[in-house]
Amino acid sequence: MVSSLAALRGPAVTLVDDPFAQASRACLQYHEDALVLIEDGTIRAFGPYAELRDMVPDGITPEHFPGHLLAPGFIDTHVHYPQLQMIGAFGAQLLEWLDTYTFPAEMSFADAAHAERVAKLFLRELLRAGTTTAMVYCTVHPHSVDAFFAESERFNTRMIAGKVLMDRNAPAPLLDTAQRGHDESLALIERWHGRGRQLYCVTPRFAPTSTDAQLEAAGALLKSRDGLFLQTHLCENPGEVEWVRELFPARSSYLDVYAHAGLVRPRSMFGHAVHMHEHDFCTCHQTGAGLAHCPTSNLFLGSGLFKLFEATDPRRPVKVGLGTDVGAGTSLSQLQTLNEAYKVAALAGHKLDAVQGFYLATLGSARALGLDDRLGRLAPGHEADICVLDPHATPLMAFRAGYCASIEELLFMLMTLGDDRAVRATYVAGQRVYDRDRAGDPFHLPDAA
Ligand SMILES: [Zn+2]
């Protein structure tokens, strides 16, 4: 087989370590003029162009992005693709919002053709935002998972997704049973987990919509194969926390409901975790479970303020990723999500600097997912999922960029003013699948591997 080679050139940034554990300056790598050499979808070399230029084989011309910023593709650790049609739904908190907007939207996924249409749009909107990996809730319908993974496979994106499990407290058309949910999930695991770049995630929606039997079935599923993921919701809203206390009186906390079923472990991602006690943070630290910080959603639904700097306290750090939580979240752009994360931290008396922000959206999320051996960095051996950021995307950004004296200032400007307009191009496994400025369709399916 002939190997495929590609090269990108331009200013580049990547995180190399955790800026919540040490000085931000030591965690950011920046090259004014970098080369990324890519072979068969994997980064072979990354560093200053002047040092690496001789590695570019004859006949390969690096794609050059002067004035832009090459960065690892963004990672979204919590998002619901079926909720795209109800983003920006007015006037409710979590439990009422589920009944009024979410469940009716998810019922429309009984139609497989609808699921396919939305999956196509969703994948493209992720790529437009520079997001190359996401942990995704589908609906209770197995074909909603097939539709999503099939579209992801076409783009060769590394995605993590699963069928929602609900066996109580939801409309009848959205309910499965502990046994049926288990069996349908197992069939999806066999079909998709580890096929190409697709990874399966066992997905009980949250404790109130699953019986003990279903949560235990989810725990059994996690043991059925190596490398499976788990996603669910945790301590999002005070009314929800109280409801869980009533439904599971024998458990010591909301997190304990999941721990009891064997769901708190590495590669488990708990969305929100706004109303957490120290004991629960300790449990996450000890078990290696991750939390998905979803600031636009928490603000939009009025759920509360995530304690980011408590969670990441270096004395017992919890792994934290960044999530958009669309449709309660208000943007698929991780730049816009960081804009709100900064404000949520500010209200708690902390300053989220740009290096910490970009860490959350890239390497930090990769670590929280246990995928930092292959995602989240520009580094040799890592998968070549790359976004090309444009600091001059709007007249205001271009003007403001002229007053940025450092890379940190430029990154902070991007995370404050930036959104999908600031993503010039997105590469997946070394292939340009999105080009903002391409005439006609900006999306391009990769050449068959
Ligand atoms: Zn959610």
CSV table of C-alpha atoms and ligand atoms in Angstrom, one decimal:
chain,number,residue,atom,x,y,z
A,1,MET,CA,0.0,0.0,0.0
A,2,VAL,CA,1.3,3.5,-0.9
A,3,SER,CA,1.3,5.7,2.1
A,4,SER,CA,-0.3,9.1,1.9
A,5,LEU,CA,1.6,12.2,2.9
A,6,ALA,CA,0.5,15.7,3.6
A,7,ALA,CA,2.0,18.8,5.2
A,8,LEU,CA,0.6,21.9,6.8
A,9,ARG,CA,2.5,25.0,7.5
A,10,GLY,CA,1.7,28.1,9.5
A,11,PRO,CA,1.7,29.5,13.1
A,12,ALA,CA,0.7,26.7,15.4
A,13,VAL,CA,-0.3,26.2,19.1
A,14,THR,CA,-0.7,23.0,21.1
A,15,LEU,CA,-1.0,22.2,24.8
A,16,VAL,CA,1.7,19.9,26.2
A,17,ASP,CA,0.6,19.7,29.8
A,18,ASP,CA,-2.1,20.7,32.4
A,19,PRO,CA,-2.2,24.4,33.2
A,20,PHE,CA,-4.4,23.7,36.2
A,21,ALA,CA,-1.5,21.8,37.7
A,22,GLN,CA,1.3,24.1,36.8
A,23,ALA,CA,2.1,27.5,35.3
A,24,SER,CA,0.2,28.1,32.1
A,25,ARG,CA,3.4,29.4,30.3
A,26,ALA,CA,5.0,25.9,30.7
A,27,CYS,CA,2.0,24.1,29.2
A,28,LEU,CA,1.7,25.9,25.8
A,29,GLN,CA,3.9,25.2,22.8
A,30,TYR,CA,3.8,27.9,20.1
A,31,HIS,CA,5.7,28.1,16.9
A,32,GLU,CA,5.5,31.2,14.7
A,33,ASP,CA,6.1,29.2,11.6
A,34,ALA,CA,5.5,25.5,12.1
A,35,LEU,CA,5.3,22.4,10.0
A,36,VAL,CA,3.0,19.5,10.6
A,37,LEU,CA,4.0,16.5,8.6
A,38,ILE,CA,1.2,13.9,8.2
A,39,GLU,CA,1.5,10.3,7.0
A,40,ASP,CA,-1.6,8.0,6.7
A,41,GLY,CA,-3.7,10.2,8.9
A,42,THR,CA,-1.1,10.4,11.7
A,43,ILE,CA,1.2,13.3,12.6
A,44,ARG,CA,4.8,12.1,11.9
A,45,ALA,CA,6.6,15.4,12.8
A,46,PHE,CA,5.7,18.7,14.3
A,47,GLY,CA,8.0,21.7,15.0
A,48,PRO,CA,9.5,24.8,13.5
A,49,TYR,CA,9.4,24.8,9.7
A,50,ALA,CA,13.0,25.9,9.5
A,51,GLU,CA,14.1,22.8,11.4
A,52,LEU,CA,11.8,20.3,9.7
A,53,ARG,CA,11.6,21.5,6.1
A,54,ASP,CA,14.0,18.9,4.8
A,55,MET,CA,11.6,16.2,5.9
A,56,VAL,CA,9.0,17.2,3.4
A,57,PRO,CA,9.4,14.8,0.4
A,58,ASP,CA,9.8,16.1,-3.1
A,59,GLY,CA,6.5,16.6,-4.8
A,60,ILE,CA,4.7,17.6,-1.5
A,61,THR,CA,3.9,21.2,-1.1
A,62,PRO,CA,2.8,22.2,2.4
A,63,GLU,CA,-0.6,23.8,2.5
A,64,HIS,CA,0.3,27.2,3.9
A,65,PHE,CA,-1.8,29.2,6.3
A,66,PRO,CA,0.1,32.4,7.1
A,67,GLY,CA,-1.7,34.7,9.5
A,68,HIS,CA,-3.7,31.7,10.8
A,69,LEU,CA,-3.2,29.4,13.7
A,70,LEU,CA,-3.0,25.6,13.4
A,71,ALA,CA,-4.4,23.9,16.5
A,72,PRO,CA,-5.6,20.5,17.5
A,73,GLY,CA,-9.2,19.8,16.6
A,74,PHE,CA,-11.6,20.7,19.4
A,75,ILE,CA,-13.2,17.9,21.5
A,76,ASP,CA,-16.7,18.2,22.8
A,77,THR,CA,-17.3,15.9,25.8
A,78,HIS,CA,-21.1,16.3,26.0
A,79,VAL,CA,-23.6,17.0,23.3
A,80,HIS,CA,-27.0,15.6,22.1
A,81,TYR,CA,-27.3,15.5,18.3
A,82,PRO,CA,-31.1,14.9,18.3
A,83,GLN,CA,-31.6,18.2,20.1
A,84,LEU,CA,-30.3,20.3,17.3
A,85,GLN,CA,-33.9,21.1,16.2
A,86,MET,CA,-34.7,22.6,19.7
A,87,ILE,CA,-31.6,24.7,20.4
A,88,GLY,CA,-32.7,28.0,21.9
A,89,ALA,CA,-36.1,26.7,23.3
A,90,PHE,CA,-37.6,29.3,25.6
A,91,GLY,CA,-38.3,29.5,29.2
A,92,ALA,CA,-37.8,26.4,31.2
A,93,GLN,CA,-35.5,24.7,33.7
A,94,LEU,CA,-34.2,21.2,33.4
A,95,LEU,CA,-37.1,18.9,34.2
A,96,GLU,CA,-39.8,21.0,32.6
A,97,TRP,CA,-37.5,21.6,29.6
A,98,LEU,CA,-37.1,17.8,29.1
A,99,ASP,CA,-40.9,17.3,29.1
A,100,THR,CA,-41.8,20.3,27.0
A,101,TYR,CA,-39.0,20.3,24.4
A,102,THR,CA,-36.6,17.4,24.6
A,103,PHE,CA,-38.8,14.4,24.7
A,104,PRO,CA,-41.0,15.5,21.8
A,105,ALA,CA,-37.9,16.3,19.7
A,106,GLU,CA,-36.4,12.9,20.5
A,107,MET,CA,-39.7,11.2,19.6
A,108,SER,CA,-39.4,12.5,16.0
A,109,PHE,CA,-36.3,10.2,15.7
A,110,ALA,CA,-38.7,7.2,15.5
A,111,ASP,CA,-38.4,8.1,11.8
A,112,ALA,CA,-35.0,6.7,10.6
A,113,ALA,CA,-34.9,9.1,7.7
A,114,HIS,CA,-35.2,12.1,10.1
A,115,ALA,CA,-32.3,10.7,12.1
A,116,GLU,CA,-30.2,10.5,9.0
A,117,ARG,CA,-31.0,14.0,8.0
A,118,VAL,CA,-30.1,15.4,11.4
A,119,ALA,CA,-27.0,13.3,11.7
A,120,LYS,CA,-25.7,14.7,8.4
A,121,LEU,CA,-26.4,18.3,9.5
A,122,PHE,CA,-24.9,17.8,13.0
A,123,LEU,CA,-21.6,16.3,11.7
A,124,ARG,CA,-21.2,19.2,9.4
A,125,GLU,CA,-21.9,21.8,12.1
A,126,LEU,CA,-19.3,20.1,14.3
A,127,LEU,CA,-16.7,20.3,11.6
A,128,ARG,CA,-17.7,23.9,10.8
A,129,ALA,CA,-17.0,24.7,14.5
A,130,GLY,CA,-13.6,23.0,14.3
A,131,THR,CA,-14.7,20.1,16.5
A,132,THR,CA,-13.3,16.7,15.4
A,133,THR,CA,-14.3,14.5,18.3
A,134,ALA,CA,-17.5,14.5,20.3
A,135,MET,CA,-19.1,12.3,22.9
A,136,VAL,CA,-22.7,12.2,21.7
A,137,TYR,CA,-26.1,11.2,23.0
A,138,CYS,CA,-28.3,9.7,20.4
A,139,THR,CA,-32.0,8.7,21.2
A,140,VAL,CA,-33.5,5.5,22.6
A,141,HIS,CA,-33.9,4.3,19.0
A,142,PRO,CA,-31.0,2.1,17.9
A,143,HIS,CA,-31.2,3.5,14.3
A,144,SER,CA,-30.4,6.9,15.7
A,145,VAL,CA,-27.0,5.5,16.6
A,146,ASP,CA,-26.6,3.8,13.2
A,147,ALA,CA,-27.4,7.1,11.5
A,148,PHE,CA,-24.8,9.0,13.5
A,149,PHE,CA,-22.0,6.5,13.2
A,150,ALA,CA,-22.6,5.9,9.5
A,151,GLU,CA,-22.2,9.7,8.9
A,152,SER,CA,-19.1,9.8,11.1
A,153,GLU,CA,-17.6,6.9,9.3
A,154,ARG,CA,-18.1,8.8,6.0
A,155,PHE,CA,-16.0,11.7,7.4
A,156,ASN,CA,-13.6,9.3,9.2
A,157,THR,CA,-14.1,11.3,12.4
A,158,ARG,CA,-13.3,9.8,15.8
A,159,MET,CA,-16.6,9.9,17.5
A,160,ILE,CA,-18.0,8.4,20.7
A,161,ALA,CA,-21.8,7.8,20.9
A,162,GLY,CA,-24.5,5.6,22.2
A,163,LYS,CA,-28.2,4.8,22.4
A,164,VAL,CA,-30.0,6.5,25.3
A,165,LEU,CA,-31.3,4.1,27.9
A,166,MET,CA,-34.6,5.0,29.7
A,167,ASP,CA,-37.0,2.6,31.3
A,168,ARG,CA,-39.1,5.0,33.4
A,169,ASN,CA,-40.2,8.6,33.8
A,170,ALA,CA,-40.4,9.5,30.1
A,171,PRO,CA,-43.1,9.2,27.5
A,172,ALA,CA,-43.9,5.6,26.5
A,173,PRO,CA,-42.6,5.9,22.9
A,174,LEU,CA,-39.1,6.7,24.4
A,175,LEU,CA,-38.9,3.9,26.9
A,176,ASP,CA,-37.1,0.6,26.6
A,177,THR,CA,-36.7,-2.0,29.4
A,178,ALA,CA,-33.6,-3.0,31.3
A,179,GLN,CA,-33.3,-6.1,29.1
A,180,ARG,CA,-34.2,-4.6,25.8
A,181,GLY,CA,-31.9,-1.6,26.4
A,182,HIS,CA,-29.1,-4.0,27.2
A,183,ASP,CA,-29.6,-6.2,24.2
A,184,GLU,CA,-30.0,-3.2,21.8
A,185,SER,CA,-26.8,-1.6,23.2
A,186,LEU,CA,-24.9,-4.9,22.9
A,187,ALA,CA,-25.9,-5.2,19.2
A,188,LEU,CA,-24.7,-1.6,18.6
A,189,ILE,CA,-21.4,-2.3,20.4
A,190,GLU,CA,-20.8,-5.3,18.2
A,191,ARG,CA,-21.6,-3.3,15.1
A,192,TRP,CA,-19.7,-0.1,15.9
A,193,HIS,CA,-17.3,-0.2,18.7
A,194,GLY,CA,-13.8,-0.1,17.3
A,195,ARG,CA,-15.0,-0.1,13.7
A,196,GLY,CA,-12.7,2.5,12.0
A,197,ARG,CA,-12.5,5.4,14.4
A,198,GLN,CA,-16.0,4.9,16.0
A,199,LEU,CA,-16.2,4.2,19.7
A,200,TYR,CA,-19.3,3.1,21.7
A,201,CYS,CA,-20.6,4.8,24.8
A,202,VAL,CA,-23.1,3.2,27.2
A,203,THR,CA,-25.7,6.0,27.7
A,204,PRO,CA,-28.2,5.9,30.5
A,205,ARG,CA,-29.8,9.4,30.2
A,206,PHE,CA,-29.7,10.1,34.0
A,207,ALA,CA,-30.7,8.4,37.2
A,208,PRO,CA,-34.3,9.5,37.3
A,209,THR,CA,-35.1,7.8,33.9
A,210,SER,CA,-33.5,4.5,34.7
A,211,THR,CA,-34.4,1.8,37.3
A,212,ASP,CA,-31.8,0.1,39.4
A,213,ALA,CA,-32.1,-2.8,37.1
A,214,GLN,CA,-31.3,-0.7,34.1
A,215,LEU,CA,-28.3,1.0,35.8
A,216,GLU,CA,-27.0,-2.5,36.7
A,217,ALA,CA,-27.4,-3.6,33.1
A,218,ALA,CA,-25.4,-0.6,32.0
A,219,GLY,CA,-22.7,-1.7,34.4
A,220,ALA,CA,-22.7,-5.2,32.9
A,221,LEU,CA,-22.5,-3.7,29.4
A,222,LEU,CA,-19.4,-1.7,30.3
A,223,LYS,CA,-17.7,-5.0,31.2
A,224,SER,CA,-18.7,-6.7,27.9
A,225,ARG,CA,-15.8,-5.2,25.8
A,226,ASP,CA,-12.5,-3.4,26.4
A,227,GLY,CA,-12.4,0.4,25.9
A,228,LEU,CA,-16.1,1.2,26.2
A,229,PHE,CA,-17.2,4.6,27.5
A,230,LEU,CA,-20.1,5.7,29.7
A,231,GLN,CA,-21.9,9.0,29.6
A,232,THR,CA,-24.8,10.3,31.8
A,233,HIS,CA,-25.9,13.5,33.6
A,234,LEU,CA,-25.0,14.4,37.2
A,235,CYS,CA,-26.1,17.1,39.7
A,236,GLU,CA,-27.2,19.5,37.0
A,237,ASN,CA,-30.1,21.2,38.7
A,238,PRO,CA,-31.3,21.5,42.4
A,239,GLY,CA,-34.8,20.0,41.6
A,240,GLU,CA,-33.2,17.1,39.8
A,241,VAL,CA,-30.8,16.4,42.7
A,242,GLU,CA,-33.8,16.4,45.1
A,243,TRP,CA,-35.7,14.0,42.8
A,244,VAL,CA,-32.8,11.6,42.8
A,245,ARG,CA,-32.6,11.7,46.6
A,246,GLU,CA,-36.3,10.6,46.6
A,247,LEU,CA,-35.9,7.9,44.0
A,248,PHE,CA,-32.8,6.4,45.5
A,249,PRO,CA,-33.1,6.9,49.3
A,250,ALA,CA,-30.5,4.2,50.1
A,251,ARG,CA,-27.7,5.9,48.2
A,252,SER,CA,-25.4,8.4,49.9
A,253,SER,CA,-25.3,10.9,47.0
A,254,TYR,CA,-26.4,11.2,43.4
A,255,LEU,CA,-22.9,10.1,42.2
A,256,ASP,CA,-23.3,7.1,44.6
A,257,VAL,CA,-26.3,5.9,42.6
A,258,TYR,CA,-23.9,5.5,39.6
A,259,ALA,CA,-21.0,4.2,41.7
A,260,HIS,CA,-23.3,1.5,43.1
A,261,ALA,CA,-24.0,0.2,39.6
A,262,GLY,CA,-20.3,0.2,38.6
A,263,LEU,CA,-20.6,3.2,36.4
A,264,VAL,CA,-17.9,5.5,38.0
A,265,ARG,CA,-14.6,4.6,36.4
A,266,PRO,CA,-12.1,5.7,33.8
A,267,ARG,CA,-13.8,6.7,30.5
A,268,SER,CA,-17.0,7.6,32.4
A,269,MET,CA,-18.1,11.2,31.6
A,270,PHE,CA,-20.6,12.9,33.9
A,271,GLY,CA,-22.3,15.9,32.4
A,272,HIS,CA,-22.6,19.1,34.4
A,273,ALA,CA,-21.7,18.2,38.0
A,274,VAL,CA,-22.8,21.7,39.1
A,275,HIS,CA,-24.1,20.8,42.6
A,276,MET,CA,-21.3,18.6,43.9
A,277,HIS,CA,-19.9,18.0,47.4
A,278,GLU,CA,-16.2,17.5,48.2
A,279,HIS,CA,-16.8,13.8,48.7
A,280,ASP,CA,-18.0,13.4,45.2
A,281,PHE,CA,-15.0,15.2,43.7
A,282,CYS,CA,-12.8,12.9,45.7
A,283,THR,CA,-14.7,9.9,44.3
A,284,CYS,CA,-14.1,11.2,40.8
A,285,HIS,CA,-10.4,11.8,41.5
A,286,GLN,CA,-9.9,8.3,42.9
A,287,THR,CA,-11.8,6.5,40.2
A,288,GLY,CA,-10.5,8.5,37.2
A,289,ALA,CA,-14.0,9.5,36.1
A,290,GLY,CA,-14.4,12.7,34.1
A,291,LEU,CA,-16.7,15.7,34.4
A,292,ALA,CA,-18.0,17.6,31.4
A,293,HIS,CA,-18.2,21.3,32.0
A,294,CYS,CA,-21.1,22.8,30.0
A,295,PRO,CA,-21.2,26.5,30.7
A,296,THR,CA,-23.6,27.7,28.0
A,297,SER,CA,-26.1,25.1,29.0
A,298,ASN,CA,-25.8,25.8,32.7
A,299,LEU,CA,-26.4,29.5,32.1
A,300,PHE,CA,-29.1,29.0,29.6
A,301,LEU,CA,-31.2,26.7,31.8
A,302,GLY,CA,-30.3,28.6,35.0
A,303,SER,CA,-28.8,25.4,36.4
A,304,GLY,CA,-25.9,26.9,38.4
A,305,LEU,CA,-22.2,27.6,38.2
A,306,PHE,CA,-19.7,24.7,37.8
A,307,LYS,CA,-16.9,24.9,40.3
A,308,LEU,CA,-14.1,24.5,37.8
A,309,PHE,CA,-11.2,25.5,40.0
A,310,GLU,CA,-12.5,23.3,42.9
A,311,ALA,CA,-12.8,20.4,40.5
A,312,THR,CA,-9.3,20.8,39.2
A,313,ASP,CA,-7.7,21.5,42.6
A,314,PRO,CA,-4.2,20.1,42.2
A,315,ARG,CA,-4.4,18.4,45.6
A,316,ARG,CA,-7.0,16.0,44.2
A,317,PRO,CA,-7.5,16.9,40.6
A,318,VAL,CA,-10.6,15.7,38.8
A,319,LYS,CA,-10.4,15.3,35.0
A,320,VAL,CA,-12.6,18.0,33.4
A,321,GLY,CA,-13.6,18.2,29.7
A,322,LEU,CA,-15.5,20.9,27.9
A,323,GLY,CA,-19.1,20.2,26.6
A,324,THR,CA,-21.5,22.3,24.5
A,325,ASP,CA,-24.5,20.3,25.7
A,326,VAL,CA,-26.5,21.4,22.7
A,327,GLY,CA,-29.6,21.7,22.7
A,328,ALA,CA,-29.6,23.2,26.2
A,329,GLY,CA,-26.2,24.7,25.3
A,330,THR,CA,-26.5,27.5,22.9
A,331,SER,CA,-23.6,26.9,20.5
A,332,LEU,CA,-21.6,24.0,19.0
A,333,SER,CA,-18.5,26.3,19.0
A,334,GLN,CA,-16.0,25.5,21.7
A,335,LEU,CA,-14.7,29.1,21.3
A,336,GLN,CA,-18.1,30.4,22.3
A,337,THR,CA,-18.3,27.7,25.1
A,338,LEU,CA,-15.0,29.0,26.4
A,339,ASN,CA,-16.3,32.6,26.3
A,340,GLU,CA,-19.0,31.5,28.8
A,341,ALA,CA,-16.6,29.3,30.8
A,342,TYR,CA,-14.5,32.4,31.5
A,343,LYS,CA,-17.6,34.3,32.8
A,344,VAL,CA,-18.7,31.3,35.0
A,345,ALA,CA,-15.3,31.1,36.5
A,346,ALA,CA,-15.2,34.9,37.0
A,347,LEU,CA,-18.4,34.8,39.0
A,348,ALA,CA,-16.7,32.4,41.4
A,349,GLY,CA,-13.7,34.7,41.7
A,350,HIS,CA,-11.3,32.9,39.3
A,351,LYS,CA,-9.7,33.9,36.0
A,352,LEU,CA,-9.7,31.2,33.4
A,353,ASP,CA,-6.7,32.1,31.2
A,354,ALA,CA,-6.5,31.3,27.5
A,355,VAL,CA,-4.0,28.5,28.0
A,356,GLN,CA,-6.4,26.8,30.5
A,357,GLY,CA,-9.3,27.4,28.2
A,358,PHE,CA,-7.6,25.8,25.1
A,359,TYR,CA,-6.5,23.0,27.4
A,360,LEU,CA,-10.1,22.3,28.4
A,361,ALA,CA,-11.2,22.3,24.7
A,362,THR,CA,-8.3,20.0,23.5
A,363,LEU,CA,-5.8,18.0,25.6
A,364,GLY,CA,-7.9,18.3,28.8
A,365,SER,CA,-10.9,16.8,27.2
A,366,ALA,CA,-8.7,14.1,25.6
A,367,ARG,CA,-7.4,13.2,29.0
A,368,ALA,CA,-10.8,13.2,30.6
A,369,LEU,CA,-11.8,10.7,27.8
A,370,GLY,CA,-8.7,8.6,28.2
A,371,LEU,CA,-7.8,9.3,24.6
A,372,ASP,CA,-4.8,11.6,25.2
A,373,ASP,CA,-2.4,9.0,23.7
A,374,ARG,CA,-3.9,9.8,20.3
A,375,LEU,CA,-6.0,13.0,20.5
A,376,GLY,CA,-5.8,16.6,21.7
A,377,ARG,CA,-2.3,17.6,20.7
A,378,LEU,CA,-0.2,18.4,17.7
A,379,ALA,CA,2.5,15.8,18.4
A,380,PRO,CA,4.2,12.9,16.5
A,381,GLY,CA,2.1,9.8,16.8
A,382,HIS,CA,-1.2,11.7,17.3
A,383,GLU,CA,-4.1,11.5,14.9
A,384,ALA,CA,-4.0,14.4,12.5
A,385,ASP,CA,-7.3,16.1,13.5
A,386,ILE,CA,-6.5,19.7,13.1
A,387,CYS,CA,-8.4,23.0,13.0
A,388,VAL,CA,-7.1,26.1,11.3
A,389,LEU,CA,-8.2,29.2,13.3
A,390,ASP,CA,-8.5,32.6,11.7
A,391,PRO,CA,-7.9,35.4,14.1
A,392,HIS,CA,-9.0,37.9,11.5
A,393,ALA,CA,-12.4,36.3,10.7
A,394,THR,CA,-14.4,39.4,11.3
A,395,PRO,CA,-13.6,43.1,11.0
A,396,LEU,CA,-13.7,43.5,14.7
A,397,MET,CA,-11.4,40.5,15.3
A,398,ALA,CA,-9.0,41.7,12.7
A,399,PHE,CA,-8.8,45.1,14.4
A,400,ARG,CA,-8.5,43.6,17.9
A,401,ALA,CA,-5.8,41.2,16.7
A,402,GLY,CA,-3.7,44.1,15.7
A,403,TYR,CA,-3.5,45.0,19.4
A,404,CYS,CA,-2.6,41.5,20.7
A,405,ALA,CA,1.0,41.6,21.9
A,406,SER,CA,1.4,37.9,22.7
A,407,ILE,CA,0.1,34.5,21.7
A,408,GLU,CA,-1.9,34.3,25.0
A,409,GLU,CA,-3.6,37.5,24.2
A,410,LEU,CA,-4.5,36.3,20.7
A,411,LEU,CA,-5.9,33.1,22.0
A,412,PHE,CA,-7.9,34.9,24.6
A,413,MET,CA,-9.3,37.2,21.9
A,414,LEU,CA,-10.2,34.1,19.9
A,415,MET,CA,-12.1,32.5,22.8
A,416,THR,CA,-13.9,35.7,23.6
A,417,LEU,CA,-14.9,36.9,20.1
A,418,GLY,CA,-14.5,33.7,18.1
A,419,ASP,CA,-17.1,31.3,16.8
A,420,ASP,CA,-17.5,29.1,13.7
A,421,ARG,CA,-16.5,32.0,11.5
A,422,ALA,CA,-13.1,31.8,13.0
A,423,VAL,CA,-12.5,28.3,11.8
A,424,ARG,CA,-10.9,28.6,8.4
A,425,ALA,CA,-10.5,24.8,7.8
A,426,THR,CA,-10.9,21.5,9.6
A,427,TYR,CA,-8.7,18.4,8.9
A,428,VAL,CA,-9.7,14.9,9.9
A,429,ALA,CA,-7.0,12.2,9.9
A,430,GLY,CA,-4.9,14.5,7.7
A,431,GLN,CA,-7.6,15.3,5.1
A,432,ARG,CA,-9.3,18.7,4.7
A,433,VAL,CA,-13.0,17.9,5.2
A,434,TYR,CA,-14.1,21.5,5.7
A,435,ASP,CA,-12.9,24.6,4.0
A,436,ARG,CA,-14.8,27.8,5.0
A,437,ASP,CA,-13.7,29.6,1.9
A,438,ARG,CA,-14.3,26.9,-0.7
A,439,ALA,CA,-16.9,28.0,-3.2
A,440,GLY,CA,-20.1,25.9,-3.2
A,441,ASP,CA,-20.1,23.1,-0.7
A,442,PRO,CA,-17.5,23.8,2.0
A,443,PHE,CA,-17.6,20.1,3.1
A,444,HIS,CA,-15.6,17.4,1.4
A,445,LEU,CA,-15.8,13.7,2.2
A,446,PRO,CA,-12.3,12.2,2.5
A,447,ASP,CA,-10.9,10.0,-0.1
A,448,ALA,CA,-11.6,6.4,0.8
A,449,ALA,CA,-9.0,5.0,3.2
B,1,ZN,ZN,-27.0,16.8,28.3
